[in-house]
Coordinates of C-alpha atoms in Angstrom, one line a residue:
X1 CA -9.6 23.8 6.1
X2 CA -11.9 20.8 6.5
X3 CA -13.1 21.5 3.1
X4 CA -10.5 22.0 1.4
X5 CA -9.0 18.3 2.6
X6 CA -12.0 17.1 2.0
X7 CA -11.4 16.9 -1.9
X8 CA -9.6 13.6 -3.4
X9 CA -7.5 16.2 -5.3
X10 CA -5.8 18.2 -2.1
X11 CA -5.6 14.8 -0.1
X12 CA -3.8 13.2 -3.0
X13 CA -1.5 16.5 -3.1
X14 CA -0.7 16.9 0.2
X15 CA 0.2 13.2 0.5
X16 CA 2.0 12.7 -2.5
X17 CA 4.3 16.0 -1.2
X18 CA 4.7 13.9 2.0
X19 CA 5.8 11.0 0.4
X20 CA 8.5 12.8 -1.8
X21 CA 9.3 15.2 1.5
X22 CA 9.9 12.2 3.9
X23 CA 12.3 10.8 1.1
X24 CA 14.2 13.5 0.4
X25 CA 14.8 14.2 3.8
X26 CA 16.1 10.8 4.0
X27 CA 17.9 10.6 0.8
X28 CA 20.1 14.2 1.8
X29 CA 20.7 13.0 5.5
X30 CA 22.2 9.8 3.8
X31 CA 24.0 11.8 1.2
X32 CA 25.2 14.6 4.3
X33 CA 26.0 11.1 6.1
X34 CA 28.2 9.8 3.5
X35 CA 29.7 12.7 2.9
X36 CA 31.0 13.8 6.1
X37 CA 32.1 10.3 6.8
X38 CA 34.3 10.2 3.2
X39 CA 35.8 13.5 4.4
X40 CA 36.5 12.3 7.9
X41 CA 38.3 9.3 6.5
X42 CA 40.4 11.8 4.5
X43 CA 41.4 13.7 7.3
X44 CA 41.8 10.6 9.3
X45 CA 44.5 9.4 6.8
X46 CA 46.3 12.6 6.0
X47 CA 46.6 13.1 10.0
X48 CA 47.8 9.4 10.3
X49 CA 50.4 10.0 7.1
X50 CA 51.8 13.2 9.1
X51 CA 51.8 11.4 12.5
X52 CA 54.0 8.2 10.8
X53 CA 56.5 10.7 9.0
X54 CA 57.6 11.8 12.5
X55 CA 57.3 8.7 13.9
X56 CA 59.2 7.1 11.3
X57 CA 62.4 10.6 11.9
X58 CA 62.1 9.5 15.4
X59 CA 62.3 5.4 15.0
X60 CA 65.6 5.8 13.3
X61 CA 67.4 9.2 15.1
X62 CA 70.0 8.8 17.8
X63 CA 70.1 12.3 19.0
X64 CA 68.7 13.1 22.1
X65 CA 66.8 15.8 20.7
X66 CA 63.7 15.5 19.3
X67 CA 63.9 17.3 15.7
X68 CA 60.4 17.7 13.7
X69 CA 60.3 17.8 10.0
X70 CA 60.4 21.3 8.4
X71 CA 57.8 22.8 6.3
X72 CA 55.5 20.7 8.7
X73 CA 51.5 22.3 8.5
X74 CA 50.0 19.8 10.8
X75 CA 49.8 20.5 14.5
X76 CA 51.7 18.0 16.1
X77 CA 52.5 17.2 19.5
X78 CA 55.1 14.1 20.9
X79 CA 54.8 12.9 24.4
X80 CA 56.3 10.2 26.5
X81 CA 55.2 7.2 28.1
X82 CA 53.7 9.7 31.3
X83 CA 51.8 12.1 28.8
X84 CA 54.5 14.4 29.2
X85 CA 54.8 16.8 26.0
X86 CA 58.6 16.7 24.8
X87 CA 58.1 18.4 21.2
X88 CA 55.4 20.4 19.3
X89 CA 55.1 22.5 16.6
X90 CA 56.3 25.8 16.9
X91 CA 52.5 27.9 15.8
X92 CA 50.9 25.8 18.1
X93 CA 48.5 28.1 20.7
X94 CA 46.6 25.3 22.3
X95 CA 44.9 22.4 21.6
X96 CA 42.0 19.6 22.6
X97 CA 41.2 16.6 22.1
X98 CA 45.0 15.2 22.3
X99 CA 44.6 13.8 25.6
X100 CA 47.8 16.4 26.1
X101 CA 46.6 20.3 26.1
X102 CA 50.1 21.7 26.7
X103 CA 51.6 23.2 23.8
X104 CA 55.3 23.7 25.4
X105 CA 57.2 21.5 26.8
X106 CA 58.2 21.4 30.5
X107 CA 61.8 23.2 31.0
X108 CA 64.5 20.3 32.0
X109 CA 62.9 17.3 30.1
X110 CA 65.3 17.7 27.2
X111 CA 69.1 17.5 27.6
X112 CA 71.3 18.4 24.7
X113 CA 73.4 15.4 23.6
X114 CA 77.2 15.7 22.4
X115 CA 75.8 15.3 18.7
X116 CA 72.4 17.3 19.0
X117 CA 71.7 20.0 16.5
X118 CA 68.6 22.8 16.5
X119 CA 66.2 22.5 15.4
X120 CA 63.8 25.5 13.7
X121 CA 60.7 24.2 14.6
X122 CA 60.9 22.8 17.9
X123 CA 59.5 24.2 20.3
X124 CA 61.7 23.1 23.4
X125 CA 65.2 25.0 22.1
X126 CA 68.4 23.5 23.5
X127 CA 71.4 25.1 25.3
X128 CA 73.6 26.3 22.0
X129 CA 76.7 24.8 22.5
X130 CA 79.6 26.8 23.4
X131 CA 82.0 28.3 19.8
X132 CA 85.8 27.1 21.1
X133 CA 87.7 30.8 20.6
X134 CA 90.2 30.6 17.8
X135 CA 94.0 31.0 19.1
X136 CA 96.4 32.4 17.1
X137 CA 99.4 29.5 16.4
X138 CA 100.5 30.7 13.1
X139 CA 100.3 27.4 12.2
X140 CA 98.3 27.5 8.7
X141 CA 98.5 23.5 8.9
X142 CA 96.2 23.1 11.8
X143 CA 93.6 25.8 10.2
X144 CA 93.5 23.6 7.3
X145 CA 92.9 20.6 9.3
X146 CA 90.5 22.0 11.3
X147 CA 88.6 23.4 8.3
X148 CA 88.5 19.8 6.9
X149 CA 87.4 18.1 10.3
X150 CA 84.1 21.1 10.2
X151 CA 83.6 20.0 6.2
X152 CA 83.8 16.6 7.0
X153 CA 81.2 17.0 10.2
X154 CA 78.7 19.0 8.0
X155 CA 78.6 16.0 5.0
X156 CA 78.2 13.6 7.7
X157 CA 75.0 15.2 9.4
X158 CA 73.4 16.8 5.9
X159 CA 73.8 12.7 4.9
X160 CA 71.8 11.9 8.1
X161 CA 69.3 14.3 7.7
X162 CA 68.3 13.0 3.7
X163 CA 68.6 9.4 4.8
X164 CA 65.9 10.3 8.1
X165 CA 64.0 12.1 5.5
X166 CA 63.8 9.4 3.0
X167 CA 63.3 6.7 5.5
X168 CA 60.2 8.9 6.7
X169 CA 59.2 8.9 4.0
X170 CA 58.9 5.2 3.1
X171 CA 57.6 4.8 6.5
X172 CA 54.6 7.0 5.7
X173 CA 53.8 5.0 2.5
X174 CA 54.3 1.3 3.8
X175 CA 53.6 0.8 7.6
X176 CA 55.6 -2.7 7.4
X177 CA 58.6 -1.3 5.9
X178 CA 61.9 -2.2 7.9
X179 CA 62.5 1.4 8.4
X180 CA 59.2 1.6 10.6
X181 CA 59.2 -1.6 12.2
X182 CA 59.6 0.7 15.7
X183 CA 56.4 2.3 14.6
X184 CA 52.9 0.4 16.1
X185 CA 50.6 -0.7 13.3
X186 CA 47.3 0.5 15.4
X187 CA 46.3 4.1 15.1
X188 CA 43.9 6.1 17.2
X189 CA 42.2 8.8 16.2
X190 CA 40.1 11.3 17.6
X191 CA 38.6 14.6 17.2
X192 CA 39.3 18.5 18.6
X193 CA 40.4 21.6 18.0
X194 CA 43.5 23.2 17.5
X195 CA 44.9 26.6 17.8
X196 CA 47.4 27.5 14.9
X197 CA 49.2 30.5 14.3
X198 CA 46.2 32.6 16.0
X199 CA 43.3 30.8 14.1
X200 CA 41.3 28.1 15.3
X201 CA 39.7 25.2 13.8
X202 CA 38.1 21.8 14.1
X203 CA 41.0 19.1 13.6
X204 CA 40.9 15.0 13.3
X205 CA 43.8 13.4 15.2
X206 CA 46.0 10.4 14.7
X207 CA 48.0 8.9 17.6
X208 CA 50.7 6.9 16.5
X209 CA 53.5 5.2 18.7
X210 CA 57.0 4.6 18.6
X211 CA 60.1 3.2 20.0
X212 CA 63.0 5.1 20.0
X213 CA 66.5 4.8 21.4
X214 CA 67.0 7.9 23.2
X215 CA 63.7 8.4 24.8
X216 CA 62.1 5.3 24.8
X217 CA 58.3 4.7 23.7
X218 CA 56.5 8.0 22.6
X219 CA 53.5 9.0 20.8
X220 CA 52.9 11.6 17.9
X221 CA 50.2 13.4 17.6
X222 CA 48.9 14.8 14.7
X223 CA 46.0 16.8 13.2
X224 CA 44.4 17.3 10.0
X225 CA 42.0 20.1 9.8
X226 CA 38.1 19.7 9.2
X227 CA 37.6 23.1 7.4
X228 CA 36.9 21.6 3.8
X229 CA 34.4 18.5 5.7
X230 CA 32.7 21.5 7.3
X231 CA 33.0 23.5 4.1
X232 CA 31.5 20.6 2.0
X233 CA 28.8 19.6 4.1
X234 CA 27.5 23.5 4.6
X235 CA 27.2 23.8 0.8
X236 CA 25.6 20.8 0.5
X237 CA 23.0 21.7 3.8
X238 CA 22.5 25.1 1.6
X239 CA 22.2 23.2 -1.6
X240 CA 19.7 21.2 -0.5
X241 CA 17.8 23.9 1.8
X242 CA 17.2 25.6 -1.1
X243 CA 16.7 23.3 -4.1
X244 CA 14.3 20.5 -1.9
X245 CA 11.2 23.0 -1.5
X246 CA 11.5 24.4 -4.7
X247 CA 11.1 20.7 -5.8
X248 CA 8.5 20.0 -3.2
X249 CA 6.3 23.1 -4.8
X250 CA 7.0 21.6 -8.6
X251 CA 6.0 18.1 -7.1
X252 CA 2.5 19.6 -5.5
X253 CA 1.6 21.6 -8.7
X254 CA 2.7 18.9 -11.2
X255 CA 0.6 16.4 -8.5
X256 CA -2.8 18.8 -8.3
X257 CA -2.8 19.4 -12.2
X258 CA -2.5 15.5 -13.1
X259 CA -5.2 14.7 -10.3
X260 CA -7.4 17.5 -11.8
X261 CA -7.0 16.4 -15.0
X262 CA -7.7 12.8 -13.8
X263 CA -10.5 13.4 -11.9
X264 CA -12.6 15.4 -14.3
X265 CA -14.7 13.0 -15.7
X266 CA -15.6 12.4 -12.1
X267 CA -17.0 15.6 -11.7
X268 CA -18.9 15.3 -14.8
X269 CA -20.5 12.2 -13.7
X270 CA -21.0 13.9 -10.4
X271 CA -23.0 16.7 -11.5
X272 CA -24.8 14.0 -14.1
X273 CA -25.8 12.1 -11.3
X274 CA -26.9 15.2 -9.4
X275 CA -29.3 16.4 -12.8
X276 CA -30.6 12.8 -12.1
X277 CA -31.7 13.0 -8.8
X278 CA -33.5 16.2 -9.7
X279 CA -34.9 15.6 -12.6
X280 CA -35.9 11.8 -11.2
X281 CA -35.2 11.1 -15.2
X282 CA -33.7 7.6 -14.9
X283 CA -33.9 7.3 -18.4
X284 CA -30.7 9.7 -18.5
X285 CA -27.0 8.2 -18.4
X286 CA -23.6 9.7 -17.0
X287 CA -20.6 10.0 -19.9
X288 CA -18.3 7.3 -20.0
X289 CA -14.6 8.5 -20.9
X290 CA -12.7 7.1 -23.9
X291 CA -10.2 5.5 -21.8
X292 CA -10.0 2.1 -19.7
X293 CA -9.3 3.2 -16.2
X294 CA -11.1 2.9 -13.4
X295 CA -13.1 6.0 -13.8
X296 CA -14.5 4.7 -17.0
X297 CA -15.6 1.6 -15.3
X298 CA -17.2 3.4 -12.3
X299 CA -19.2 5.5 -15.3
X300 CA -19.9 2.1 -17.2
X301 CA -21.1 0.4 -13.9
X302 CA -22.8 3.8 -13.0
X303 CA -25.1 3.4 -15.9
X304 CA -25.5 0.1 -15.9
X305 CA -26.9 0.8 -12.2
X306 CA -29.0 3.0 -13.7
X307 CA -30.4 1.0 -16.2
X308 CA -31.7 -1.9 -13.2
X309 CA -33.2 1.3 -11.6
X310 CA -35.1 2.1 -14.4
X311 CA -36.0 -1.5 -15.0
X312 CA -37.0 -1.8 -11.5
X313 CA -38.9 1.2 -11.4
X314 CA -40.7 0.5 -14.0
X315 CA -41.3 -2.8 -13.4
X316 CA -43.0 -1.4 -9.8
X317 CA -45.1 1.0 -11.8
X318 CA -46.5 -1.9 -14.2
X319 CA -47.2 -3.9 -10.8
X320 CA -48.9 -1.1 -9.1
X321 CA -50.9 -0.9 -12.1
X322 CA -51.6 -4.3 -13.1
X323 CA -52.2 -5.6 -9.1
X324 CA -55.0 -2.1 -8.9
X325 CA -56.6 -3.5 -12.3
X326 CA -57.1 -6.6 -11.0
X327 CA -57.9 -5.8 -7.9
X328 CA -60.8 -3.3 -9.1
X329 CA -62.7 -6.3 -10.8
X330 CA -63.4 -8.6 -8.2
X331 CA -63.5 -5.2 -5.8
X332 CA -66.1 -3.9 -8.3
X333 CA -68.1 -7.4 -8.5
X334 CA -68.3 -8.3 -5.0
X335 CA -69.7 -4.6 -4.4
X336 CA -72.3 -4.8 -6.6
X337 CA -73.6 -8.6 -5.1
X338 CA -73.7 -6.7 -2.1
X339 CA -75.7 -3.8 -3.1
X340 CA -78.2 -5.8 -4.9
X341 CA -78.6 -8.0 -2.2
X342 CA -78.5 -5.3 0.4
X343 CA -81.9 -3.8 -1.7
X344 CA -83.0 -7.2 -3.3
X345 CA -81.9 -9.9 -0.1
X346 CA -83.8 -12.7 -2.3
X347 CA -81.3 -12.1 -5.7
X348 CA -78.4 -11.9 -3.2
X349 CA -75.4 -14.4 -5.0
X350 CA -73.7 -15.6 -1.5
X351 CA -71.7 -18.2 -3.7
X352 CA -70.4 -15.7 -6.1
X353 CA -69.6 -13.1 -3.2
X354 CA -67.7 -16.2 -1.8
X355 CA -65.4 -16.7 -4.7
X356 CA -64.6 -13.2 -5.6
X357 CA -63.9 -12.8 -1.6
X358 CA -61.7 -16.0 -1.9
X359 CA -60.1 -14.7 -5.1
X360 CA -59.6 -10.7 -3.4
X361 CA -57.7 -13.4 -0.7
X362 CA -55.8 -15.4 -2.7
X363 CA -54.3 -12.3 -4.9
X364 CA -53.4 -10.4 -2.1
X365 CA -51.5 -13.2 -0.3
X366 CA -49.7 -13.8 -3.8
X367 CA -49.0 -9.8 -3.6
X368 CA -47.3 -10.3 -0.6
X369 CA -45.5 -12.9 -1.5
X370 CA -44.1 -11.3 -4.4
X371 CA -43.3 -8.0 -2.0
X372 CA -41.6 -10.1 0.1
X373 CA -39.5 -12.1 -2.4
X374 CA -38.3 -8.7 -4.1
X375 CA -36.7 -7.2 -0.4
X376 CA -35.3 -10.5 -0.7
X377 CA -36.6 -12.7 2.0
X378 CA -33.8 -15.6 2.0
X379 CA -35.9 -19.4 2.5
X380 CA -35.4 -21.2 5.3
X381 CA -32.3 -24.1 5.4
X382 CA -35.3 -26.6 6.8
X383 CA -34.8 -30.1 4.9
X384 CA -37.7 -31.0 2.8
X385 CA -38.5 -34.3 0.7
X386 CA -40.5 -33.4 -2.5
X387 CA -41.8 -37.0 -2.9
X388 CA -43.6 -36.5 0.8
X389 CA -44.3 -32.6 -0.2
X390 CA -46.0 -33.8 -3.5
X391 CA -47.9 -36.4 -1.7
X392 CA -49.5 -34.2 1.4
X393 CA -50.9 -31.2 -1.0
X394 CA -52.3 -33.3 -3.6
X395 CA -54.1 -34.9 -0.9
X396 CA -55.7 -31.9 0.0
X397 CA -56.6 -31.1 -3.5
X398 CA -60.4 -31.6 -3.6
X399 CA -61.6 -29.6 -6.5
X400 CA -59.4 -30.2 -9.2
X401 CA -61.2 -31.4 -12.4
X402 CA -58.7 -34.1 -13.8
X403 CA -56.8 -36.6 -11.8
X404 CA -53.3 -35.9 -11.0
X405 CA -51.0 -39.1 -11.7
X406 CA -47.8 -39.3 -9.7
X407 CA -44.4 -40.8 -10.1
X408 CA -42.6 -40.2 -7.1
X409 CA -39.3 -40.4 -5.8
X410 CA -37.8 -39.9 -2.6
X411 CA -35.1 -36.5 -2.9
X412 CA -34.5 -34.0 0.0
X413 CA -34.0 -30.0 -1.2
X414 CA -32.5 -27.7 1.3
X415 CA -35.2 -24.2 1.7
X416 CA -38.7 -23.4 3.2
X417 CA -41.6 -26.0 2.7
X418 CA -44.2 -23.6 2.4
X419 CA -43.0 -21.5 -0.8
X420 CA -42.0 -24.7 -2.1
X421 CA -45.6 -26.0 -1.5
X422 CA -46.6 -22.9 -3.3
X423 CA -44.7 -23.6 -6.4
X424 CA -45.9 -27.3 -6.7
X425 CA -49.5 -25.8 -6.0
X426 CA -49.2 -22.9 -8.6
X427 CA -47.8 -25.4 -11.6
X428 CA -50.6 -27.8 -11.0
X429 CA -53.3 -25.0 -10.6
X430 CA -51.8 -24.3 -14.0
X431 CA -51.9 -27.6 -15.6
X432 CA -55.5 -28.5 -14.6
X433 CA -56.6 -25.1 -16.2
X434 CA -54.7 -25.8 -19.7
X435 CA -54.7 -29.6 -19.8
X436 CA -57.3 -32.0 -21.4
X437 CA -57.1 -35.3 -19.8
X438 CA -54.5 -36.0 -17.9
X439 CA -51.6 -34.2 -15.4
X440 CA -48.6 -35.7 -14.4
X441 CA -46.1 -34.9 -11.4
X442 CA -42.9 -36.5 -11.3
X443 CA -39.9 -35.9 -8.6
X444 CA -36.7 -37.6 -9.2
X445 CA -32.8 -37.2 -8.8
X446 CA -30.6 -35.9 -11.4
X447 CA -27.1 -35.8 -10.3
X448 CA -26.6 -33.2 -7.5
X449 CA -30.1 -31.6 -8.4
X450 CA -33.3 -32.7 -7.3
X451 CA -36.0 -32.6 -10.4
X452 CA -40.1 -31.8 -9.8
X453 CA -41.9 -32.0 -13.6
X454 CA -45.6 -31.0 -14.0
X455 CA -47.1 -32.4 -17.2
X456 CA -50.6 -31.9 -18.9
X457 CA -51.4 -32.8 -22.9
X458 CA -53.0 -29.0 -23.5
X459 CA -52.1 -27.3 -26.0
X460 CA -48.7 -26.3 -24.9
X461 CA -46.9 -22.6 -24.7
X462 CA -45.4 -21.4 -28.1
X463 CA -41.4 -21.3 -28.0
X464 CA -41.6 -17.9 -28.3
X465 CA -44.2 -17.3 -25.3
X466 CA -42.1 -19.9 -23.2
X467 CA -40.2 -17.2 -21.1
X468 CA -42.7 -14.2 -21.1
X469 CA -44.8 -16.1 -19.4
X470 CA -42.9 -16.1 -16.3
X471 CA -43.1 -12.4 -16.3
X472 CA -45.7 -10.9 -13.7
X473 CA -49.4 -10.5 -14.9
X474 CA -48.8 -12.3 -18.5
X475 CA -51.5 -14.1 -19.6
X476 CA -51.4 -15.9 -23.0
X477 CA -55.5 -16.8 -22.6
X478 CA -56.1 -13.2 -22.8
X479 CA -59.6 -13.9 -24.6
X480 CA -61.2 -16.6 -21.5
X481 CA -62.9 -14.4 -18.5
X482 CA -60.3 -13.3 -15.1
X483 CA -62.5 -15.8 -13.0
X484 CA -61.5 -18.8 -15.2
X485 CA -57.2 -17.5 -16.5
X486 CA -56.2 -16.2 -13.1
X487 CA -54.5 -12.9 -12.4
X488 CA -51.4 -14.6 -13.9
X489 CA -49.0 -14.3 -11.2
X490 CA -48.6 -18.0 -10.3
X491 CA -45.9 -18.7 -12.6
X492 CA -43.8 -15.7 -11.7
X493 CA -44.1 -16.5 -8.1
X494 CA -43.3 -19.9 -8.7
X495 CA -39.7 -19.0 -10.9
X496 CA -38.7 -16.3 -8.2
X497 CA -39.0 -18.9 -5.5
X498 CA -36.5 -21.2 -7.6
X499 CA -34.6 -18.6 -8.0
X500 CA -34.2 -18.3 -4.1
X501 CA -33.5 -21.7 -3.5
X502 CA -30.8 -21.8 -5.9
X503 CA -32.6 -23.6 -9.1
X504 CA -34.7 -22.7 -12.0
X505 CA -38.1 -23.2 -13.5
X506 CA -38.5 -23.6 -17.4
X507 CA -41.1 -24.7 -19.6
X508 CA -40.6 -27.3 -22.7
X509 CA -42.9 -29.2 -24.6
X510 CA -44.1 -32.5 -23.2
X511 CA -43.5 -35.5 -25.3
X512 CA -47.0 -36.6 -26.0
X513 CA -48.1 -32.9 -26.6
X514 CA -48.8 -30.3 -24.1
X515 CA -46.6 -28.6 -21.7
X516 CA -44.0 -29.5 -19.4
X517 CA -42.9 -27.4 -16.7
X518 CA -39.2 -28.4 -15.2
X519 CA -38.3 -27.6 -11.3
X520 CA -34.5 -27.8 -10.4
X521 CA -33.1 -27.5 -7.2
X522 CA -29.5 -28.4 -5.5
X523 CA -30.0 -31.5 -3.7
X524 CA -29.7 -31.0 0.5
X525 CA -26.1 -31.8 1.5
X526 CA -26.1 -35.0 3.3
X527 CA -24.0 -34.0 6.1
X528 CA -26.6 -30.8 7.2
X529 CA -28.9 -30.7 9.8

């Protein structure tokens, strides 16, 4: 398991199918969310149209019996003022959430009135009034009168019956109608179950109240069933049950293929960089892709990490070699003075076997220098005046064989006085070897750099020599002796110490002939310690 999360590939996998997971999870409860509450606003309204069509019968009747509409599908209960039911539909078993679970109501609480008719669907059935027997007059006037009176009676109530239908009807569509102004304008509505005609089911109720003449204030209650919410949201809980981890799966297989494909090239430079290590061939490169990514730019900055290894190494090699060679001659010399004068003490050359002893000295210390500037040693932040620097070490030049002229101004550099000492020391070593008559050491200010110029009137480095000579055991007097050119490290010491402090070291041609060797440094902030 560790392994296999250990690979870019499965991490990016599993966390891409994470991502999409979370948001699908919260995009379907947010659709089931919506959903349910669209539905529940339906029912809420086609429960609160049913509860105001019988409140609306009941705002305008004058009969002392409650009547509900016919043809009536939602369960509906009316109560009074002390939650006591007067009316409900007739296939009503039981019910909850009403606030009222009766479903009949109490024996005495509705009395028949001299105009009351029954009604099929109440559930509370009056006392039928009493059929007067016929009596036998003879008198076929009075039968016809009679017959009239019933014809007349039956038109009167079949008009009241269409105009309480009609004005239900208006009431249900506009709340502020005159017909409904009995009716209150608040609804309440609340949720529970209902048993109708032997099945039950999840209902939203609307409680709606109204005033009436005969009994005062009541309150309708009336349901509309939840089946096609419940219906709806199911299939769309199954819908998405199935359909979201067949698209996770297509997400993780689409996902691993495009990483696989994307990371390819980093295997390949990979298992380049691995033939590298084992083959220690730096001279080998990893493939860069034919696209602009950041792949291609890890290979591109791959190789181009490479190709300062392979500089460097080589460059290491060629300083191994070249610091043995020129250690072996003064090695070699001062070994045969000794022999000699260990068999011969009267030809023994104590002055040479000084110098080659001071020159072994004087190229190791610049070998350690050098090893020290390449693990980059940082210079100290100590302030130092080249003016006063210039002054104290050509003071304590003794064997130089021209005269060193000075013009000197005061400028402070920020770094260590001793390398710089050694770079001032190394040009005018330099100079005095090449130079003819006369060497000259300037220090001035240039703008925010300080400026140190050695000049001699030698003959002068060729343009094209002027930068190899920098370079670590160059030596453009190849044909004098080593005891008179030096193991020509002095001028590469003296650039990579610049080049720690911040400045440069070039060489141009001085205007009177010769060389001119240029030392720029940032001048020390003022405000530093």
């Amino acid at each position: 398991m560790r392994r296999l999360f250990g690979s870019v590939r499965a991490r990016a996998t599993v966390g891409a199918t994470l991502v999409v997971a979370l948001a699908l999870v919260a995009a379907g409860a947010a659709v089931l969310l919506s959903l349910r509450a669209s539905l529940i606003d339906q029912a809420d309204s086609q429960a609160e149209s049913a509860a105001r069509k019988v409140a609306a019968q009941l705002a305008i009747s004058t009969d002392r019996e409650l009547e509900l509409p016919d043809g009536e599908d939602n369960p509906v209960q009316v109560v009074d003022e002390k939650d006591r039911l007067l009316a409900a539909s007739d296939e009503l078993e039981s019910v909850t959430g009403t606030g009222v679970s009766a479903v009949r109501p109490e024996p005495g609480l509705l009395k028949p009135g001299p105009s009351s008719k029954p009604s099929k669907n109440l559930s509370a059935k009056p006392t039928a009034k009493p059929t007067p027997k016929p009596t036998d007059t003879g008198d076929d006037a009075d039968d016809s009168d009679d017959s009239d009176d019933e014809s007349d009676a039956s038109e009167a109530a079949e008009d009241r019956r269409e105009a309480a239908e009609e004005a239900a009807e208006d009431a249900a569509e506009d709340k502020d109608s005159p017909v409904a102004g009995a009716l209150s304008d608040k609804t309440r509505t609340s949720e529970g179950s209902a048993r109708v005609d032997g099945e039950t089911q999840d209902y939203r109720f609307a409680a709606v109240r109204v005033d009436t003449e005969a009994k005062g204030e009541l309150t309708v209650y009336a349901g509309a069933p939840l089946a096609a919410e419940q219906s709806a949201v199911k299939t769309a809980l199954t819908a998405m049950l199935i359909g979201f981890p067949v698209l996770l799966a297509v997400i993780a297989g689409v996902t691993w293929l495009v990483t696989r494909r994307a990371l390819r090239p980093v295997d390949a430079i990979r298992a380049e960089m691995a033939a590298i290590t084992a083959s220690e061939d730096l001279a080998r490169r990893v493939p860069e892709p034919d696209t602009h990514d950041e792949i291609a730019r890890l290979a591109r900055t791959t190789n181009e990490t490479l190709a300062a290894l392979q500089t460097s190494v080589e460059r290491q090699r060629r300083f191994v070699a070249d610091a043995s060679h020129e250690l072996r001659s003064p090695i070699a010399s001062l070994r045969t003075q000794l022999e000699v004068g260990a068999a011969h003490p009267d030809l023994l050359d104590v002055p040479g076997a000084v110098e080659d002893t001071v020159r072994l000295q004087e190229l190791a210390a610049d070998l350690l220098l050098l090893a020290r500037l390449d693990a980059g040693e940082k210079p100290g932040q100590g302030r130092v005046d080249l003016a006063a620097l210039t002054r104290e070490e050509l003071s304590q030049r003794t064997g130089d064989r021209v005269a060193v002229t000075t013009e000197l101004k005061s400028v402070e550099v920020a770094g260590s006085r001793g390398q710089l000492a050694r770079v001032l020391g190394n040009l005018v070593t330099n100079a005095q070897r090449h130079t003819r008559s006369r060497v000259v050491v300037t220090t001035r200010a240039d703008g925010d750099w300080a400026v140190l110029e050695v000049a001699d009137d030698g003959d002068g480095v060729p343009p094209q020599e002027r930068e190899r000579i920098f370079e670590r055991f160059v030596r453009l007097d190849d044909a004098r002796s080593r005891d008179e050119g030096g193991a020509g490290l002095g001028l590469a010491i003296a650039r990579d110490v610049a080049a720690r402090h911040g400045g440069t070291l070039t060489v141009d041609g001085a205007p009177g002939g010769g060389a001119v060797f240029v030392l720029r440094l940032p001048v020390a902030d003022p405000r530093g310690t």
